[in-house]
Amino acid sequence: MDKILIHGGHPLSGSIKVSGSKNSSLPILAATLLTREPCVVHGVPDLSDTHYMLQILIHLGAQVERASGTVSVSADNIGSVAPYDVVRKMRASICVLGPLLGRCKEATVSLPGGCVIGDRPIDLHLKGFEGLGAAVRVEGGNVKVFAPKLTGAVINLRGKFGPTVLGTDNMMMAAVLADGVTVIEGAAQEPEVVDLANFLNKMGAKIEGAGTRRIIIEGVAALHGTEHDVIPDRIEAGTFLVAGAICGQGITVKRIEPEHVRSITDALASCGFPVNIADHAISISPNGEAKALELTTDPYPGFPSDMQAQMCALLSTTDGISVVTENIFPQRYMHVAELKRMGAQMQLEGATAVIQGVDRLFGAPVMASDLRASAALVLAGLKADGITEVSRVYHIDRGYERLDEKLSELGAHIERVKAA
Ligand code: EPU
């Protein structure tokens, strides 16, 4: 397995460009299953997760071509069964359920396995499908949904931890070809949901209200092919902004949608980092006296759970006591034990991390456990004295396109050691 070695303490400067959004690309690629006609999607990042999604589409019978960031999918004749072997590597595989149900009126998809960031149920997805008139059965590790016809309905998708992103995506994709009008109450408002709705509307769907808590979908008889550019990855952008805060001499993150990262730039500004926001670029400058912060993760437009680990890395080196509460995935703290091995002082109290900022972190061998926790370890390694060796780098490759190369372009001393 590849490792990443970071020689810490080398300041970053210059600019980098953000890749297309992983969490937009995945449901948008799944949505290409909704039409027999070809679709072309630009800006799809080269990640193992997007690769897995294309493997699923190919398994289902789609013709797929990929040339750098552009993916063409032609799903003329497709099946409706995605077995464990093809879906097990990625939880987001679940978002083929909606389009398969919409188009084929049936789907069998193996249930995604456990996940280190916590229990990840799909009860709200299934409740939504039932609301459209589908029968749902979970047996033999598979979820099977089928309906002679789907009928629009009012569906509330708000759960104990707030709205569901992929649940909202799944529901939109099933409802676009249903008879009548579907109203999703308690919908997720994330920019990736809006991007998917825009893609579906370009295919001929009639969706209004994406980006608000209520989405209204008027079913249509068929969708057609289209072409689309996915939005920039706001979590990659945020990760680089934190890199600039933790170890920068002034860096600029380009190809960014400032509104999408507002909660992140607000948090960084509250810590005392000068943040300069232009049209599609944000610069961050160092501050030798950064302050502690109280931070809670919340559904968009709140501070994203996907940036919590990276902020913990930053706050471990800012003066004072920071308090971080994770409201989306209360157990998403796998990075804490590893950061402590690098000298961070943090205590977990339920879903809250209490962080006492330290002056220095120390390089150490650490283990990546999930995508965002791994990014946090890399960020801590940029700041730490000595060498940090991050193993299980495949977690990073799931969601960051060329992270090591981009950091290197900014001046980080970082190298990937290929597995023998
Ligand atoms: N939930 C339920 N029932 C459901 C679905 C979700 O109780 O049926 C709960 C979850 O357990 C969680 C909360 O609702 O407590 C929100 O989960 P959500 O469904 O929104 O998560 P998701 O759609 O499975 C997406 C992103 C995640 C991101 C979350 C939250 C993709 C492919 N994944 O997951 O991204 O953390 O939304 O914003 O879009 C990542 O990129 O590293 C990542 C994990």
Short mmCIF file of C-alpha atoms and ligand atoms in Angstrom, two decimals:
data_model
loop_
_atom_site.label_atom_id
_atom_site.label_comp_id
_atom_site.label_asym_id
_atom_site.label_seq_id
_atom_site.Cartn_x
_atom_site.Cartn_y
_atom_site.Cartn_z
CA MET A 1 0.00 0.00 0.00
CA ASP A 2 1.25 3.50 -0.86
CA LYS A 3 2.40 5.84 1.89
CA ILE A 4 2.77 9.59 2.01
CA LEU A 5 5.85 11.07 3.66
CA ILE A 6 5.76 14.69 4.76
CA HIS A 7 8.78 16.65 5.93
CA GLY A 8 6.99 19.25 8.02
CA GLY A 9 7.65 22.92 8.58
CA HIS A 10 8.04 24.08 4.98
CA PRO A 11 5.75 27.04 4.38
CA LEU A 12 3.27 26.97 1.50
CA SER A 13 2.86 29.74 -1.04
CA GLY A 14 1.43 30.21 -4.52
CA SER A 15 -1.89 29.04 -5.91
CA ILE A 16 -3.71 25.83 -6.77
CA LYS A 17 -6.86 25.05 -8.71
CA VAL A 18 -9.68 23.02 -7.18
CA SER A 19 -10.93 19.91 -9.03
CA GLY A 20 -14.54 19.05 -9.79
CA SER A 21 -16.68 17.95 -6.87
CA LYS A 22 -16.60 14.27 -5.89
CA ASN A 23 -19.96 14.46 -4.16
CA SER A 24 -21.58 16.10 -7.20
CA SER A 25 -19.97 13.74 -9.70
CA LEU A 26 -21.15 10.56 -8.01
CA PRO A 27 -24.94 11.18 -8.12
CA ILE A 28 -24.68 12.95 -11.49
CA LEU A 29 -22.97 9.90 -13.00
CA ALA A 30 -25.68 7.72 -11.44
CA ALA A 31 -28.33 10.00 -12.98
CA THR A 32 -27.06 9.23 -16.48
CA LEU A 33 -28.84 5.88 -16.02
CA LEU A 34 -32.15 7.74 -16.33
CA THR A 35 -31.94 8.10 -20.12
CA ARG A 36 -31.15 5.90 -23.11
CA GLU A 37 -29.40 8.89 -24.73
CA PRO A 38 -25.71 9.75 -24.22
CA CYS A 39 -24.70 12.21 -21.50
CA VAL A 40 -21.38 14.03 -21.23
CA VAL A 41 -20.12 15.16 -17.83
CA HIS A 42 -17.10 17.47 -17.56
CA GLY A 43 -14.91 18.08 -14.53
CA VAL A 44 -15.24 14.59 -13.07
CA PRO A 45 -12.24 14.23 -10.74
CA ASP A 46 -9.89 11.28 -11.20
CA LEU A 47 -10.53 9.48 -7.90
CA SER A 48 -11.07 5.91 -6.88
CA ASP A 49 -14.68 6.75 -5.89
CA THR A 50 -15.54 8.09 -9.37
CA HIS A 51 -13.78 5.06 -10.83
CA TYR A 52 -15.96 2.74 -8.69
CA MET A 53 -19.07 4.57 -9.84
CA LEU A 54 -18.11 4.09 -13.49
CA GLN A 55 -17.48 0.40 -12.79
CA ILE A 56 -21.04 0.13 -11.45
CA LEU A 57 -22.45 1.86 -14.55
CA ILE A 58 -20.47 -0.52 -16.78
CA HIS A 59 -21.69 -3.49 -14.77
CA LEU A 60 -25.26 -2.30 -15.28
CA GLY A 61 -24.67 -2.27 -19.05
CA ALA A 62 -23.75 1.35 -19.80
CA GLN A 63 -21.05 2.27 -22.31
CA VAL A 64 -18.55 4.56 -20.59
CA GLU A 65 -15.70 6.59 -22.04
CA ARG A 66 -13.36 8.71 -19.97
CA ALA A 67 -10.83 11.20 -21.30
CA SER A 68 -9.15 13.26 -18.58
CA GLY A 69 -12.03 14.93 -16.69
CA THR A 70 -14.73 14.26 -19.29
CA VAL A 71 -16.92 11.20 -18.96
CA SER A 72 -19.42 10.08 -21.60
CA VAL A 73 -22.09 7.60 -20.58
CA SER A 74 -24.54 5.90 -22.86
CA ALA A 75 -27.05 3.79 -20.95
CA ASP A 76 -29.13 2.49 -23.82
CA ASN A 77 -29.83 -0.96 -22.43
CA ILE A 78 -29.33 -1.48 -18.73
CA GLY A 79 -29.94 -4.09 -16.06
CA SER A 80 -31.19 -3.27 -12.59
CA VAL A 81 -29.03 -5.42 -10.32
CA ALA A 82 -25.85 -4.15 -8.66
CA PRO A 83 -24.32 -6.96 -6.58
CA TYR A 84 -22.06 -6.76 -3.53
CA ASP A 85 -18.86 -7.19 -5.52
CA VAL A 86 -19.40 -3.99 -7.47
CA VAL A 87 -20.94 -1.79 -4.78
CA ARG A 88 -19.08 -2.80 -1.62
CA LYS A 89 -16.17 -0.41 -2.07
CA MET A 90 -18.21 2.74 -1.86
CA ARG A 91 -21.16 3.74 0.25
CA ALA A 92 -22.32 6.26 -2.33
CA SER A 93 -23.17 3.30 -4.63
CA ILE A 94 -26.56 3.51 -2.97
CA CYS A 95 -27.40 6.46 -5.22
CA VAL A 96 -27.96 4.16 -8.21
CA LEU A 97 -31.13 2.92 -6.46
CA GLY A 98 -33.15 6.05 -7.29
CA PRO A 99 -32.36 6.21 -11.03
CA LEU A 100 -32.77 2.45 -11.49
CA LEU A 101 -36.15 2.54 -9.75
CA GLY A 102 -37.13 5.59 -11.83
CA ARG A 103 -36.15 4.08 -15.15
CA CYS A 104 -36.60 0.30 -14.71
CA LYS A 105 -39.27 0.46 -11.97
CA GLU A 106 -37.18 -2.04 -10.06
CA ALA A 107 -33.69 -2.28 -8.62
CA THR A 108 -31.66 -4.64 -6.50
CA VAL A 109 -28.58 -3.11 -4.95
CA SER A 110 -26.40 -4.70 -2.32
CA LEU A 111 -26.50 -2.79 0.97
CA PRO A 112 -23.42 -0.69 1.61
CA GLY A 113 -21.27 -2.06 4.39
CA GLY A 114 -20.27 -0.41 7.64
CA CYS A 115 -18.31 2.77 7.66
CA VAL A 116 -15.73 4.09 10.12
CA ILE A 117 -17.41 7.48 10.36
CA GLY A 118 -20.37 5.85 12.11
CA ASP A 119 -23.62 4.07 11.50
CA ARG A 120 -24.91 5.07 8.08
CA PRO A 121 -28.51 3.89 7.75
CA ILE A 122 -30.59 4.25 4.58
CA ASP A 123 -34.01 4.15 6.24
CA LEU A 124 -34.89 7.62 4.91
CA HIS A 125 -34.07 6.61 1.31
CA LEU A 126 -36.34 3.58 1.68
CA LYS A 127 -39.11 5.58 3.33
CA GLY A 128 -39.00 7.93 0.35
CA PHE A 129 -39.24 5.13 -2.22
CA GLU A 130 -42.20 3.66 -0.32
CA GLY A 131 -43.80 7.09 -0.36
CA LEU A 132 -43.68 6.99 -4.18
CA GLY A 133 -45.49 3.65 -4.09
CA ALA A 134 -42.55 1.25 -4.31
CA ALA A 135 -42.36 -1.96 -2.34
CA VAL A 136 -39.10 -2.32 -0.44
CA ARG A 137 -37.53 -5.58 0.75
CA VAL A 138 -34.20 -6.04 2.47
CA GLU A 139 -32.97 -9.61 2.21
CA GLY A 140 -29.68 -11.45 1.77
CA GLY A 141 -27.69 -8.24 2.18
CA ASN A 142 -29.56 -6.62 -0.71
CA VAL A 143 -32.19 -3.98 -0.90
CA LYS A 144 -34.81 -4.64 -3.53
CA VAL A 145 -37.25 -1.95 -4.61
CA PHE A 146 -39.97 -2.39 -7.19
CA ALA A 147 -43.14 -0.67 -8.31
CA PRO A 148 -45.38 -1.23 -11.32
CA LYS A 149 -45.63 2.54 -11.32
CA LEU A 150 -44.33 5.41 -9.23
CA THR A 151 -46.76 8.10 -8.13
CA GLY A 152 -45.82 11.56 -6.89
CA ALA A 153 -46.36 12.20 -3.17
CA VAL A 154 -45.38 14.47 -0.30
CA ILE A 155 -42.35 12.96 1.41
CA ASN A 156 -40.58 14.24 4.51
CA LEU A 157 -36.93 13.23 4.45
CA ARG A 158 -35.81 14.91 7.65
CA GLY A 159 -34.20 12.44 10.07
CA LYS A 160 -32.81 12.49 13.59
CA PHE A 161 -29.55 14.05 12.34
CA GLY A 162 -31.19 16.45 9.91
CA PRO A 163 -31.69 16.11 6.17
CA THR A 164 -30.02 13.42 4.05
CA VAL A 165 -27.92 14.42 1.04
CA LEU A 166 -27.88 11.17 -0.93
CA GLY A 167 -31.43 10.43 0.26
CA THR A 168 -32.60 13.71 -1.31
CA ASP A 169 -30.62 12.85 -4.47
CA ASN A 170 -32.14 9.38 -4.65
CA MET A 171 -35.63 10.75 -4.20
CA MET A 172 -35.23 13.37 -6.93
CA MET A 173 -33.88 10.74 -9.31
CA ALA A 174 -36.75 8.33 -8.63
CA ALA A 175 -39.41 11.07 -8.76
CA VAL A 176 -38.41 12.71 -12.06
CA LEU A 177 -40.08 9.90 -14.00
CA ALA A 178 -43.00 9.34 -11.57
CA ASP A 179 -46.61 10.17 -12.41
CA GLY A 180 -47.64 13.51 -10.92
CA VAL A 181 -45.97 15.88 -8.49
CA THR A 182 -43.59 14.92 -5.68
CA VAL A 183 -42.81 17.33 -2.86
CA ILE A 184 -39.69 16.59 -0.79
CA GLU A 185 -39.97 18.29 2.60
CA GLY A 186 -36.88 18.53 4.79
CA ALA A 187 -34.65 18.26 1.71
CA ALA A 188 -30.87 18.64 1.94
CA GLN A 189 -29.73 22.07 0.69
CA GLU A 190 -26.13 21.18 -0.18
CA PRO A 191 -24.70 22.68 -3.39
CA GLU A 192 -24.22 19.13 -4.71
CA VAL A 193 -28.00 18.57 -4.50
CA VAL A 194 -28.50 21.76 -6.53
CA ASP A 195 -25.91 20.60 -9.07
CA LEU A 196 -27.73 17.29 -9.50
CA ALA A 197 -31.09 19.09 -9.88
CA ASN A 198 -29.55 21.34 -12.54
CA PHE A 199 -28.24 18.30 -14.39
CA LEU A 200 -31.63 16.56 -14.21
CA ASN A 201 -33.39 19.73 -15.44
CA LYS A 202 -31.01 19.85 -18.40
CA MET A 203 -32.11 16.26 -19.11
CA GLY A 204 -35.71 17.49 -19.28
CA ALA A 205 -36.80 17.04 -15.66
CA LYS A 206 -39.01 19.62 -13.95
CA ILE A 207 -37.48 20.30 -10.55
CA GLU A 208 -37.95 23.48 -8.55
CA GLY A 209 -36.68 24.55 -5.15
CA ALA A 210 -33.35 22.68 -5.05
CA GLY A 211 -31.17 24.48 -2.52
CA THR A 212 -34.16 25.04 -0.20
CA ARG A 213 -35.84 22.71 2.30
CA ARG A 214 -38.70 21.99 -0.11
CA ILE A 215 -38.12 20.53 -3.56
CA ILE A 216 -41.01 20.15 -6.00
CA ILE A 217 -40.71 17.67 -8.84
CA GLU A 218 -43.24 17.36 -11.63
CA GLY A 219 -42.79 13.94 -13.20
CA VAL A 220 -42.14 13.73 -16.96
CA ALA A 221 -42.50 10.80 -19.37
CA ALA A 222 -38.83 10.56 -20.41
CA LEU A 223 -35.48 12.30 -20.07
CA HIS A 224 -32.92 12.99 -22.78
CA GLY A 225 -29.13 13.20 -23.00
CA THR A 226 -27.25 16.36 -22.02
CA GLU A 227 -23.87 17.88 -21.22
CA HIS A 228 -22.82 19.32 -17.87
CA ASP A 229 -19.87 20.73 -15.89
CA VAL A 230 -19.78 19.67 -12.25
CA ILE A 231 -19.23 22.36 -9.62
CA PRO A 232 -15.84 22.79 -7.91
CA ASP A 233 -15.21 20.60 -4.87
CA ARG A 234 -15.93 22.80 -1.85
CA ILE A 235 -14.36 20.31 0.57
CA GLU A 236 -11.12 20.13 -1.41
CA ALA A 237 -11.18 23.94 -1.50
CA GLY A 238 -11.72 24.09 2.27
CA THR A 239 -8.94 21.57 2.87
CA PHE A 240 -6.47 23.76 0.94
CA LEU A 241 -7.63 26.86 2.80
CA VAL A 242 -6.90 25.07 6.08
CA ALA A 243 -3.50 24.04 4.65
CA GLY A 244 -2.88 27.74 3.99
CA ALA A 245 -3.91 28.57 7.56
CA ILE A 246 -1.86 25.84 9.19
CA CYS A 247 1.35 26.33 7.26
CA GLY A 248 1.00 29.09 4.67
CA GLN A 249 2.89 32.22 3.80
CA GLY A 250 -0.13 33.26 1.76
CA ILE A 251 -1.82 30.94 -0.72
CA THR A 252 -4.64 31.36 -3.21
CA VAL A 253 -7.22 28.69 -3.91
CA LYS A 254 -8.67 29.10 -7.40
CA ARG A 255 -11.74 27.72 -9.19
CA ILE A 256 -13.80 28.07 -6.06
CA GLU A 257 -17.41 29.08 -5.45
CA PRO A 258 -17.03 31.45 -2.45
CA GLU A 259 -20.67 31.07 -1.34
CA HIS A 260 -20.21 27.29 -1.08
CA VAL A 261 -17.36 27.68 1.41
CA ARG A 262 -18.77 30.62 3.38
CA SER A 263 -19.01 28.71 6.68
CA ILE A 264 -15.38 27.60 6.26
CA THR A 265 -14.03 31.06 5.46
CA ASP A 266 -16.11 32.47 8.35
CA ALA A 267 -14.55 29.93 10.73
CA LEU A 268 -11.03 30.69 9.51
CA ALA A 269 -11.65 34.43 9.79
CA SER A 270 -12.96 33.93 13.36
CA CYS A 271 -9.66 32.22 14.20
CA GLY A 272 -7.96 35.39 13.01
CA PHE A 273 -6.71 34.36 9.57
CA PRO A 274 -6.98 37.11 6.97
CA VAL A 275 -9.19 35.74 4.18
CA ASN A 276 -9.56 37.60 0.92
CA ILE A 277 -12.51 36.58 -1.25
CA ALA A 278 -12.61 37.39 -4.97
CA ASP A 279 -14.97 36.13 -7.68
CA HIS A 280 -13.69 32.58 -7.99
CA ALA A 281 -10.55 32.66 -5.85
CA ILE A 282 -9.87 32.94 -2.14
CA SER A 283 -6.53 33.87 -0.57
CA ILE A 284 -5.56 33.13 2.99
CA SER A 285 -2.65 34.69 4.86
CA PRO A 286 -0.85 33.52 7.98
CA ASN A 287 -1.51 34.78 11.48
CA GLY A 288 1.05 34.01 14.16
CA GLU A 289 -1.56 34.54 16.87
CA ALA A 290 -4.52 32.53 15.63
CA LYS A 291 -7.29 32.08 18.19
CA ALA A 292 -9.24 29.09 19.47
CA LEU A 293 -12.77 28.48 18.19
CA GLU A 294 -16.12 26.96 19.10
CA LEU A 295 -17.41 25.09 16.12
CA THR A 296 -20.36 22.81 15.40
CA THR A 297 -20.95 20.86 12.21
CA ASP A 298 -24.38 21.24 10.65
CA PRO A 299 -26.16 20.60 7.37
CA TYR A 300 -25.44 23.20 4.66
CA PRO A 301 -25.20 26.17 4.97
CA GLY A 302 -23.69 25.22 8.34
CA PHE A 303 -20.09 24.12 8.79
CA PRO A 304 -19.62 20.81 6.93
CA SER A 305 -18.93 17.57 8.76
CA ASP A 306 -16.53 16.80 5.88
CA MET A 307 -14.26 19.64 7.14
CA GLN A 308 -14.38 18.80 10.84
CA ALA A 309 -11.23 16.63 10.94
CA GLN A 310 -9.18 19.20 9.02
CA MET A 311 -10.29 21.96 11.42
CA CYS A 312 -9.34 19.75 14.40
CA ALA A 313 -5.81 19.56 12.91
CA LEU A 314 -5.67 23.34 12.62
CA LEU A 315 -7.16 24.02 16.06
CA SER A 316 -4.68 21.63 17.67
CA THR A 317 -2.05 24.30 17.00
CA THR A 318 -3.99 27.50 17.68
CA ASP A 319 -3.69 29.16 21.06
CA GLY A 320 -6.35 28.44 23.69
CA ILE A 321 -9.11 25.86 24.08
CA SER A 322 -11.29 25.02 21.08
CA VAL A 323 -14.53 23.07 21.30
CA VAL A 324 -15.71 21.16 18.22
CA THR A 325 -19.08 19.38 18.16
CA GLU A 326 -20.02 16.93 15.41
CA ASN A 327 -23.77 17.04 14.81
CA ILE A 328 -23.98 14.93 11.63
CA PHE A 329 -21.85 11.85 12.36
CA PRO A 330 -21.28 11.91 16.17
CA GLN A 331 -18.61 9.20 15.96
CA ARG A 332 -16.55 10.83 13.21
CA TYR A 333 -13.43 11.26 15.33
CA MET A 334 -11.01 8.59 14.09
CA HIS A 335 -8.38 11.29 13.52
CA VAL A 336 -8.25 12.28 17.20
CA ALA A 337 -6.15 9.33 18.41
CA GLU A 338 -3.73 9.77 15.50
CA LEU A 339 -3.39 13.53 16.00
CA LYS A 340 -2.66 12.87 19.68
CA ARG A 341 0.23 10.65 18.56
CA MET A 342 1.64 13.77 16.90
CA GLY A 343 1.45 15.74 20.14
CA ALA A 344 -2.04 17.25 19.86
CA GLN A 345 -3.93 17.64 23.13
CA MET A 346 -7.55 16.67 22.64
CA GLN A 347 -10.25 14.99 24.69
CA LEU A 348 -13.42 13.47 23.35
CA GLU A 349 -16.62 13.98 25.32
CA GLY A 350 -19.34 12.24 23.34
CA ALA A 351 -19.68 14.05 20.04
CA THR A 352 -17.50 16.94 21.26
CA ALA A 353 -13.74 17.33 20.99
CA VAL A 354 -12.09 19.69 23.44
CA ILE A 355 -8.77 20.81 22.00
CA GLN A 356 -6.02 22.56 23.91
CA GLY A 357 -3.80 24.24 21.33
CA VAL A 358 -0.10 23.32 21.50
CA ASP A 359 2.92 25.19 20.13
CA ARG A 360 4.33 22.28 18.19
CA LEU A 361 3.30 18.99 16.64
CA PHE A 362 5.78 16.20 16.00
CA GLY A 363 6.04 13.97 12.95
CA ALA A 364 5.06 10.35 13.56
CA PRO A 365 3.90 7.28 11.67
CA VAL A 366 0.11 7.61 11.50
CA MET A 367 -2.70 5.64 9.94
CA ALA A 368 -5.35 7.05 7.63
CA SER A 369 -8.76 5.69 8.65
CA ASP A 370 -11.17 7.48 6.35
CA LEU A 371 -11.01 10.15 3.70
CA ARG A 372 -11.30 13.34 5.72
CA ALA A 373 -9.39 12.00 8.75
CA SER A 374 -6.52 11.23 6.37
CA ALA A 375 -6.56 14.77 5.03
CA ALA A 376 -6.33 16.03 8.64
CA LEU A 377 -3.22 13.92 9.22
CA VAL A 378 -1.57 15.30 6.09
CA LEU A 379 -2.37 18.86 7.22
CA ALA A 380 -0.94 18.17 10.68
CA GLY A 381 2.15 16.69 9.00
CA LEU A 382 2.71 19.94 7.07
CA LYS A 383 3.00 21.77 10.37
CA ALA A 384 4.80 19.12 12.45
CA ASP A 385 8.50 19.01 13.20
CA GLY A 386 10.19 16.09 11.47
CA ILE A 387 8.70 13.42 9.26
CA THR A 388 5.10 12.24 9.25
CA GLU A 389 4.41 8.97 7.51
CA VAL A 390 0.76 8.50 6.57
CA SER A 391 -0.12 4.95 5.65
CA ARG A 392 -3.31 3.57 4.02
CA VAL A 393 -3.22 6.41 1.51
CA TYR A 394 -5.96 4.76 -0.55
CA HIS A 395 -8.42 6.60 1.70
CA ILE A 396 -7.05 9.92 0.42
CA ASP A 397 -7.18 8.73 -3.19
CA ARG A 398 -10.89 8.08 -2.78
CA GLY A 399 -11.62 11.76 -2.57
CA TYR A 400 -8.69 14.09 -3.31
CA GLU A 401 -7.34 14.39 -6.83
CA ARG A 402 -3.51 14.53 -6.70
CA LEU A 403 -3.45 15.93 -3.14
CA ASP A 404 0.26 15.24 -2.70
CA GLU A 405 1.17 16.76 -6.08
CA LYS A 406 -0.93 19.88 -5.47
CA LEU A 407 0.60 20.42 -2.02
CA SER A 408 4.02 19.91 -3.52
CA GLU A 409 3.28 22.62 -6.10
CA LEU A 410 2.61 24.93 -3.13
CA GLY A 411 6.02 24.13 -1.66
CA ALA A 412 5.23 21.28 0.72
CA HIS A 413 7.94 18.64 1.07
CA ILE A 414 5.72 15.67 0.47
CA GLU A 415 6.33 12.46 -1.42
CA ARG A 416 4.36 9.36 -2.22
CA VAL A 417 6.14 6.11 -1.60
CA LYS A 418 4.70 3.47 -3.89
CA ALA A 419 4.05 0.04 -2.44
CA ALA A 420 6.81 -2.39 -3.36
N1 EPU B 1 -29.18 9.32 7.92
C1 EPU B 1 -30.18 8.57 8.45
N2 EPU B 1 -30.95 7.80 7.60
C2 EPU B 1 -30.74 7.78 6.26
C3 EPU B 1 -29.71 8.57 5.71
C4 EPU B 1 -28.94 9.34 6.57
O1 EPU B 1 -30.40 8.56 9.66
O2 EPU B 1 -31.48 7.09 5.54
C5 EPU B 1 -28.36 10.15 8.81
C6 EPU B 1 -26.87 9.83 8.73
O3 EPU B 1 -26.54 8.72 9.56
C7 EPU B 1 -26.24 11.12 9.17
C8 EPU B 1 -27.18 12.16 8.59
O4 EPU B 1 -28.42 11.49 8.35
O5 EPU B 1 -26.28 11.22 10.56
C9 EPU B 1 -26.72 12.79 7.30
O6 EPU B 1 -26.29 11.78 6.39
P1 EPU B 1 -26.46 11.96 4.81
O7 EPU B 1 -27.46 10.98 4.34
O8 EPU B 1 -26.66 13.38 4.48
O9 EPU B 1 -25.02 11.48 4.30
P2 EPU B 1 -24.76 10.88 2.87
O10 EPU B 1 -25.70 11.47 1.91
O11 EPU B 1 -24.67 9.42 2.97
C10 EPU B 1 -23.12 12.73 2.04
C11 EPU B 1 -21.69 12.81 1.60
C12 EPU B 1 -20.79 12.64 2.81
C13 EPU B 1 -21.11 13.74 3.82
C14 EPU B 1 -22.60 13.66 4.21
C15 EPU B 1 -23.03 14.79 5.14
C16 EPU B 1 -21.70 11.95 -0.66
C17 EPU B 1 -21.29 10.90 -1.60
N3 EPU B 1 -21.41 11.75 0.63
O12 EPU B 1 -23.30 11.43 2.60
O13 EPU B 1 -19.46 12.83 2.32
O14 EPU B 1 -20.33 13.57 4.99
O15 EPU B 1 -23.40 13.75 3.00
O16 EPU B 1 -22.78 16.01 4.55
O17 EPU B 1 -22.27 12.96 -1.05
C18 EPU B 1 -17.14 12.56 2.30
O18 EPU B 1 -17.11 13.12 1.18
O19 EPU B 1 -16.07 12.36 2.96
C19 EPU B 1 -18.41 12.13 2.87
C20 EPU B 1 -18.50 11.20 3.82
#
